[in-house]
PDB file of C-alpha atoms in Angstrom:
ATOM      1  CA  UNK A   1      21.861 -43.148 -70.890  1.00 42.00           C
ATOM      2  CA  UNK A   2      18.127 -42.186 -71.561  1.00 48.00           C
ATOM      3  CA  UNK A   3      17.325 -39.642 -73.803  1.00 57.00           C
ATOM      4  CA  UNK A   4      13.814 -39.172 -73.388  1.00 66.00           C
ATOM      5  CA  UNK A   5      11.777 -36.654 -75.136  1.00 83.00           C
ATOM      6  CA  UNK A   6      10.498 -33.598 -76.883  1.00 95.00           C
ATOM      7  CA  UNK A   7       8.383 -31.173 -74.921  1.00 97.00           C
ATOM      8  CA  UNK A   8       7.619 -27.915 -76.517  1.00 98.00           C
ATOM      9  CA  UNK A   9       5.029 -24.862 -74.867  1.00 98.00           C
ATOM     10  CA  UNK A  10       3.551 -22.164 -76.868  1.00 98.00           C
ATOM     11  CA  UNK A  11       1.362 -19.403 -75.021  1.00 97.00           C
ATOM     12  CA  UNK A  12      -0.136 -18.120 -77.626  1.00 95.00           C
ATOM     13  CA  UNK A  13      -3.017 -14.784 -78.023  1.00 93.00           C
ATOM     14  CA  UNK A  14      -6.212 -17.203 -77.621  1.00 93.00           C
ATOM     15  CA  UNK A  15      -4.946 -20.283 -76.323  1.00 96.00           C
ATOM     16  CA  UNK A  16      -1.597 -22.288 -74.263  1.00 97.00           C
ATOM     17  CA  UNK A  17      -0.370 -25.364 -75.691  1.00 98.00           C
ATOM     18  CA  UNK A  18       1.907 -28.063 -74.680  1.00 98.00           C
ATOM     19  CA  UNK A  19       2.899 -30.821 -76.505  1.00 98.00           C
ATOM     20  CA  UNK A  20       5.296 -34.028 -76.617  1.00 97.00           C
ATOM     21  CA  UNK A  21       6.513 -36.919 -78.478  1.00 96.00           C
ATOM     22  CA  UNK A  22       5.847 -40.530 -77.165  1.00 93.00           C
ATOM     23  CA  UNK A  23       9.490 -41.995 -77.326  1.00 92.00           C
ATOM     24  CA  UNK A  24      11.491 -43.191 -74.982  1.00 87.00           C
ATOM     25  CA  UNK A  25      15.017 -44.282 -75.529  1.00 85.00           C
ATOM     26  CA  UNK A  26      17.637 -46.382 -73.847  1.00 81.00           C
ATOM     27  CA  UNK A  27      21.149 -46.022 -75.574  1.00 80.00           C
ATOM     28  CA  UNK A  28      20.190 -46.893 -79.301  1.00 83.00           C
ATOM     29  CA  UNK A  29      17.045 -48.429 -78.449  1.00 88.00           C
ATOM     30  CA  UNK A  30      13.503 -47.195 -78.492  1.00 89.00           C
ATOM     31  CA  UNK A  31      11.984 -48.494 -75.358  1.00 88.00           C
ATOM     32  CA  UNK A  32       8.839 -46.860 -75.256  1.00 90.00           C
ATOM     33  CA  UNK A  33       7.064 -45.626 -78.650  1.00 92.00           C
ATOM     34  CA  UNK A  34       3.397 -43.598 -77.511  1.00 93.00           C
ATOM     35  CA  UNK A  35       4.999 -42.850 -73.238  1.00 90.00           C
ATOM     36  CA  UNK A  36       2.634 -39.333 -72.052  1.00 91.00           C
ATOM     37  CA  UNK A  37       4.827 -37.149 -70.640  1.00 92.00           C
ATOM     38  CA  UNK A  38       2.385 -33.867 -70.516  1.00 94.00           C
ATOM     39  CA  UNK A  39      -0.255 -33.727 -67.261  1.00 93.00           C
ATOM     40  CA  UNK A  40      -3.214 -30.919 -67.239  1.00 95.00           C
ATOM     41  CA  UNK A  41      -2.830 -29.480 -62.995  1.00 94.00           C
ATOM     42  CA  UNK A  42      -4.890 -27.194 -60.899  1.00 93.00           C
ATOM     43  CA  UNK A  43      -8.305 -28.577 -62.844  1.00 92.00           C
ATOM     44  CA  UNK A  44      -6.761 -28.104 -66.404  1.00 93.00           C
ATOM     45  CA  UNK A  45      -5.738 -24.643 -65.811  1.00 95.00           C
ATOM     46  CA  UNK A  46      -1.872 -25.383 -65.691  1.00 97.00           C
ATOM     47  CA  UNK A  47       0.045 -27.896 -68.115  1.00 97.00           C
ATOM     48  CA  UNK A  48       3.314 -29.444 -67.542  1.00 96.00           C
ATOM     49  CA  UNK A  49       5.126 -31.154 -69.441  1.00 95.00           C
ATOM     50  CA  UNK A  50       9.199 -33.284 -68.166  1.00 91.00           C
ATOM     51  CA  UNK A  51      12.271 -34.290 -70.170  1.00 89.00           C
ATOM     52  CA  UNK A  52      15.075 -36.614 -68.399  1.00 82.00           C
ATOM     53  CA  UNK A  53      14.939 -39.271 -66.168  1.00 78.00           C
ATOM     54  CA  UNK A  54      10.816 -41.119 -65.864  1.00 78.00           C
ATOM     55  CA  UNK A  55      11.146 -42.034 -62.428  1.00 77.00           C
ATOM     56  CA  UNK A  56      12.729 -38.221 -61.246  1.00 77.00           C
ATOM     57  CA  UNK A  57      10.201 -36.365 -63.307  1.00 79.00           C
ATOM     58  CA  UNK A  58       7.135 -38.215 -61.809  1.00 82.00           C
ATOM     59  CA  UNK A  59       8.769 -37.558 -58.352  1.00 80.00           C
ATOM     60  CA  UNK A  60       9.007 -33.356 -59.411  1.00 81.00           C
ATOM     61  CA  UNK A  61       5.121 -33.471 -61.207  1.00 84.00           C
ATOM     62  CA  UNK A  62       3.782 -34.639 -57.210  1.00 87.00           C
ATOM     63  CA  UNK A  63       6.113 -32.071 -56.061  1.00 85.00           C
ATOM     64  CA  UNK A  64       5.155 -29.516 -58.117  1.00 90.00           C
ATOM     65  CA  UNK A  65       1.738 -30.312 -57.568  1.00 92.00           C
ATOM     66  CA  UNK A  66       1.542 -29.879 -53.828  1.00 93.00           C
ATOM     67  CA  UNK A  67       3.474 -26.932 -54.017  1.00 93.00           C
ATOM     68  CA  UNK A  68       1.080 -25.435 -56.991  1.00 95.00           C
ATOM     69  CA  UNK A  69      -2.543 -26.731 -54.924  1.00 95.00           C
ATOM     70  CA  UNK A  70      -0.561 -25.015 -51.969  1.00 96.00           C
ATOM     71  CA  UNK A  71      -0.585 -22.187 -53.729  1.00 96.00           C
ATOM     72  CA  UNK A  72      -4.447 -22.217 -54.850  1.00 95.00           C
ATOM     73  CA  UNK A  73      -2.880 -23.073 -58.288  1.00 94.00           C
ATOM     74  CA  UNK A  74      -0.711 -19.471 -58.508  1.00 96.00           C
ATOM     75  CA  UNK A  75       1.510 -21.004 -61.261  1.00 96.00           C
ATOM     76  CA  UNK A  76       4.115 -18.443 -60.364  1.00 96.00           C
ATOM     77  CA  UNK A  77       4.296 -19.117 -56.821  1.00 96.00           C
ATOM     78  CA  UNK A  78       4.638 -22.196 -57.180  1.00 96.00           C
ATOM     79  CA  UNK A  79       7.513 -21.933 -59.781  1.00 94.00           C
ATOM     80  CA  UNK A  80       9.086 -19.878 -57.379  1.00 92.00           C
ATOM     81  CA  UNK A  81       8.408 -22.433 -54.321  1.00 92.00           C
ATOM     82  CA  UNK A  82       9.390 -24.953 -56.421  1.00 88.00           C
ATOM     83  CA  UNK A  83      12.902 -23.404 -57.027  1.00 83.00           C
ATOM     84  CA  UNK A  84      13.301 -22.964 -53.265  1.00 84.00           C
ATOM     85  CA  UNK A  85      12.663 -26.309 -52.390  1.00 81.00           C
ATOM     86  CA  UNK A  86      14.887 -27.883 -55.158  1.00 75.00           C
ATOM     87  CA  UNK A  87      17.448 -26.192 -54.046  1.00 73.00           C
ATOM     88  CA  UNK A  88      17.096 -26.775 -50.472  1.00 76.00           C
ATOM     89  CA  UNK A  89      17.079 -30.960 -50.962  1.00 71.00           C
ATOM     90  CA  UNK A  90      19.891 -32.725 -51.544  1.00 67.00           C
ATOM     91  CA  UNK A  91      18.077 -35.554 -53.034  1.00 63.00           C
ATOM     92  CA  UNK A  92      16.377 -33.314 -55.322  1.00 63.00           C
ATOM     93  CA  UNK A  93      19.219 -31.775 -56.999  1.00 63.00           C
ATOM     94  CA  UNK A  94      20.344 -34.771 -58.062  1.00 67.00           C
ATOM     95  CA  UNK A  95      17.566 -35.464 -60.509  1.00 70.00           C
ATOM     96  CA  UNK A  96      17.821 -35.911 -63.770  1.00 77.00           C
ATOM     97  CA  UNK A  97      14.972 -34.224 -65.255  1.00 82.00           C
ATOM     98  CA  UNK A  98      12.981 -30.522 -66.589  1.00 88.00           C
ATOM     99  CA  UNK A  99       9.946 -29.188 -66.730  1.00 92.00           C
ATOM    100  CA  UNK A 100       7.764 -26.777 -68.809  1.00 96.00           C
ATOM    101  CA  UNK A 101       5.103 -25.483 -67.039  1.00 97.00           C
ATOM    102  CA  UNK A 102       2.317 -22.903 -68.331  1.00 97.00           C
ATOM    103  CA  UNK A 103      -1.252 -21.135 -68.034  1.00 97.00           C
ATOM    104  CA  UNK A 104      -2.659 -18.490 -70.020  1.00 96.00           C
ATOM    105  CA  UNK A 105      -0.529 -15.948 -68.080  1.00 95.00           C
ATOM    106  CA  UNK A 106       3.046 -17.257 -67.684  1.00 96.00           C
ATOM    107  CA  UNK A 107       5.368 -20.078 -69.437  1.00 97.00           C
ATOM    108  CA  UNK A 108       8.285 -21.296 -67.443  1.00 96.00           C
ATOM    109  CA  UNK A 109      11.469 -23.811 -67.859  1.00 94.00           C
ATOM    110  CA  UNK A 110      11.985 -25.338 -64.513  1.00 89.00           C
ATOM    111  CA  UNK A 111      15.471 -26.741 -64.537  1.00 80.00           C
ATOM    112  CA  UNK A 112      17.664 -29.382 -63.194  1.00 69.00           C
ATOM    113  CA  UNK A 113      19.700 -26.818 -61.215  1.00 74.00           C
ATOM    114  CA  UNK A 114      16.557 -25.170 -59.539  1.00 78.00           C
ATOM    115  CA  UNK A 115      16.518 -22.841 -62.024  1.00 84.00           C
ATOM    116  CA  UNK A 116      13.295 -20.887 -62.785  1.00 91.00           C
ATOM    117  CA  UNK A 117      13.711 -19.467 -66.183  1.00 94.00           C
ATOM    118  CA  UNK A 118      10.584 -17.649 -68.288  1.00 95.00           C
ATOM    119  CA  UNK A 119      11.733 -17.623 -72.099  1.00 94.00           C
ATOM    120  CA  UNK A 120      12.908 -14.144 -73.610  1.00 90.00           C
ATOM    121  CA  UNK A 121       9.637 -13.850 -75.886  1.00 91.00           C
ATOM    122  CA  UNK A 122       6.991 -15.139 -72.729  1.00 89.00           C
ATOM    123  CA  UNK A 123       5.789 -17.233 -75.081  1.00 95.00           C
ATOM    124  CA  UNK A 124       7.393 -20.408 -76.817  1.00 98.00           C
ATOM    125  CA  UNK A 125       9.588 -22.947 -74.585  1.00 97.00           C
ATOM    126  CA  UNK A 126      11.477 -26.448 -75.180  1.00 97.00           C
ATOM    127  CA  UNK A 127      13.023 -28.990 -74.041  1.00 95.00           C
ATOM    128  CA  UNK A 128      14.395 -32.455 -74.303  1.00 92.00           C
ATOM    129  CA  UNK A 129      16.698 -33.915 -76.933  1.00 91.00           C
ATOM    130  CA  UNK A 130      14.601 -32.699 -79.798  1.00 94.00           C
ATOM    131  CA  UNK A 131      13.741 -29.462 -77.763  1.00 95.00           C
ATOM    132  CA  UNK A 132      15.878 -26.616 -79.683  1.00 95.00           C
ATOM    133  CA  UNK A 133      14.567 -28.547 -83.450  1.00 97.00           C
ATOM    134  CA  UNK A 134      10.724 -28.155 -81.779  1.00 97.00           C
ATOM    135  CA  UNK A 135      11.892 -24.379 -80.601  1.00 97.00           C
ATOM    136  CA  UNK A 136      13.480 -23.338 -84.068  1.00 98.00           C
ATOM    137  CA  UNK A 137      10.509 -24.656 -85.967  1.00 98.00           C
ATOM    138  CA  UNK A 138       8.287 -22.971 -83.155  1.00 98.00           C
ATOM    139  CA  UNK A 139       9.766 -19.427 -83.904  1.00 97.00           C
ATOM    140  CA  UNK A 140       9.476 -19.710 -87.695  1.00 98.00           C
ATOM    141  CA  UNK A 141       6.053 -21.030 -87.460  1.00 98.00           C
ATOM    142  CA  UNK A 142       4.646 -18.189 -85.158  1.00 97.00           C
ATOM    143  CA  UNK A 143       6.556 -15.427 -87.746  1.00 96.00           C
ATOM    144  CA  UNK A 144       5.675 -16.877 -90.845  1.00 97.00           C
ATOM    145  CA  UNK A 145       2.092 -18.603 -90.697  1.00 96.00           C
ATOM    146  CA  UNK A 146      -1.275 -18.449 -89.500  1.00 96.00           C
ATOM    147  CA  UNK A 147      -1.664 -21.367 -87.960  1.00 97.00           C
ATOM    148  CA  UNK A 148      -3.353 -21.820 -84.217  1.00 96.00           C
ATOM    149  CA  UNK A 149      -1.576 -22.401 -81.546  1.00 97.00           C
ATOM    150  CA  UNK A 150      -2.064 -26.271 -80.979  1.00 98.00           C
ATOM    151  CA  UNK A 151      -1.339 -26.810 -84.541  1.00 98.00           C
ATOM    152  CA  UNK A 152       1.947 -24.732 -84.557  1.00 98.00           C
ATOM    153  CA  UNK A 153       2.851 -26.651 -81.769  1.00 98.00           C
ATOM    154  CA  UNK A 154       1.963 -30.208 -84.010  1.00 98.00           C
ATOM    155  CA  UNK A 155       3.428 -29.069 -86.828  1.00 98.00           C
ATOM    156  CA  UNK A 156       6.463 -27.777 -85.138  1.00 98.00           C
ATOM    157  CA  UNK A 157       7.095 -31.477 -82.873  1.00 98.00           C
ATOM    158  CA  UNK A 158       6.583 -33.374 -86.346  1.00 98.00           C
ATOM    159  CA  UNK A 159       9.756 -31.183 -87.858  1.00 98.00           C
ATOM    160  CA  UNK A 160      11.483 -32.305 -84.661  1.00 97.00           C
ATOM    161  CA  UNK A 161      10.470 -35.699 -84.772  1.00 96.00           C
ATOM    162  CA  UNK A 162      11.672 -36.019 -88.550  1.00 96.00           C
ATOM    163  CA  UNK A 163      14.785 -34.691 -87.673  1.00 95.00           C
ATOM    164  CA  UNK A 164      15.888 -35.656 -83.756  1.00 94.00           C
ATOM    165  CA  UNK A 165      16.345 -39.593 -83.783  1.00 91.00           C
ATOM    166  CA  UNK A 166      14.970 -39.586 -79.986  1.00 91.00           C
ATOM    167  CA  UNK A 167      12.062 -38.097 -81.101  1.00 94.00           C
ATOM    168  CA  UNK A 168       9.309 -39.982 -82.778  1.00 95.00           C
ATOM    169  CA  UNK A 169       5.971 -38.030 -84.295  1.00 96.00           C
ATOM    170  CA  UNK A 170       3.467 -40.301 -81.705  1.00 96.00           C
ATOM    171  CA  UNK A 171       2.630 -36.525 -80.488  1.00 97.00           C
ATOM    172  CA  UNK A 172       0.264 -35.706 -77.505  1.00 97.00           C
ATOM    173  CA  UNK A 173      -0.819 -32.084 -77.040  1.00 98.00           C
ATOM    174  CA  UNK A 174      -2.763 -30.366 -73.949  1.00 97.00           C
ATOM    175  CA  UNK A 175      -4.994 -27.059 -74.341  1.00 97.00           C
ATOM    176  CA  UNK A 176      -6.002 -23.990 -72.142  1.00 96.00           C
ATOM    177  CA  UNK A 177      -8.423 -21.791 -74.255  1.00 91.00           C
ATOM    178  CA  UNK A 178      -9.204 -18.736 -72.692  1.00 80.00           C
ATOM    179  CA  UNK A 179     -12.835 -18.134 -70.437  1.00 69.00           C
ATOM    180  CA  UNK A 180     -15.344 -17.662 -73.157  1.00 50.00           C
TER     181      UNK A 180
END
């Protein structure tokens, strides 16, 4: 079984972050140590990130693409085309991956089930093995410190990464800053 991954999303007041670890794992061993599993879309205005199954993410990132460039990069729309469609393909619902997928307006978990789910807070989303050590840290990072958003979401993938053994601290992050 693979157990690939830590992706974590923060959409925070001046910026949206996403962020992953580079390891991929096959049973107990690491296959892959510094994989990039985060993609800027729409002209670096949308960032996704995938947990699961390599081969059935890349095959919902050029789905979700069309259906987002479809949608003149409407990140909503798209989440919500994207749901329809998954759910409508037989071959789709049997892949074995997530996504997070965010701007500067919305943050959304797209699931394995077709599910379209926006976290409770609108702003801080995980997933992967390490996903709910990444989203704990997260929350206690954005109550308790100062830090900006790309470095919560650093700091908070090197807590996961020192405590999720399919999760290694080889972390990539992706930026939106807000039109100056």
């Amino acid at each position: 079984m693979f157990h690939a991954t830590t992706i974590l999303a923060y959409k925070g007041k001046n910026k949206s972050v996403i962020g992953g670890d580079g390891q991929v794992s096959f049973g107990n061993t690491v296959l892959k140590n510094n994989a990039v599993k985060i993609r800027k879309l729409s002209n670096g205005k949308v960032l996704a990130g995938f947990a699961g199954s390599t081969a059935d993410a890349f095959n919902l990132f050029d789905m979700f693409e069309k259906l987002l460039s479809s949608s003149k990069g409407d990140l909503l729309k798209a989440a919500i085309d994207f749901s329809k469609e998954w759910r409508k393909d037989k071959y789709l619902r049997k892949l074995e991956a997530m996504m997070l997928v965010l701007d500067r307006d919305h943050i959304f978990l797209l699931s394995g089930t077709g599910d379209v789910v926006e976290p409770e807070d609108g702003a801080i989303a995980a997933i992967g093995s390490g996903g709910n050590y990444a989203l704990s840290a997260a929350r206690a990072l954005a109550k308790h410190s100062s830090l900006d958003e790309e470095e919560l979401v650093k700091e908070s993938l090197q807590i996961a990464g020192e405590i999720c053994i399919y999760t290694n601290t080889n972390i990539k992050t992706y930026v939106i800053e807000d039109d100056k």
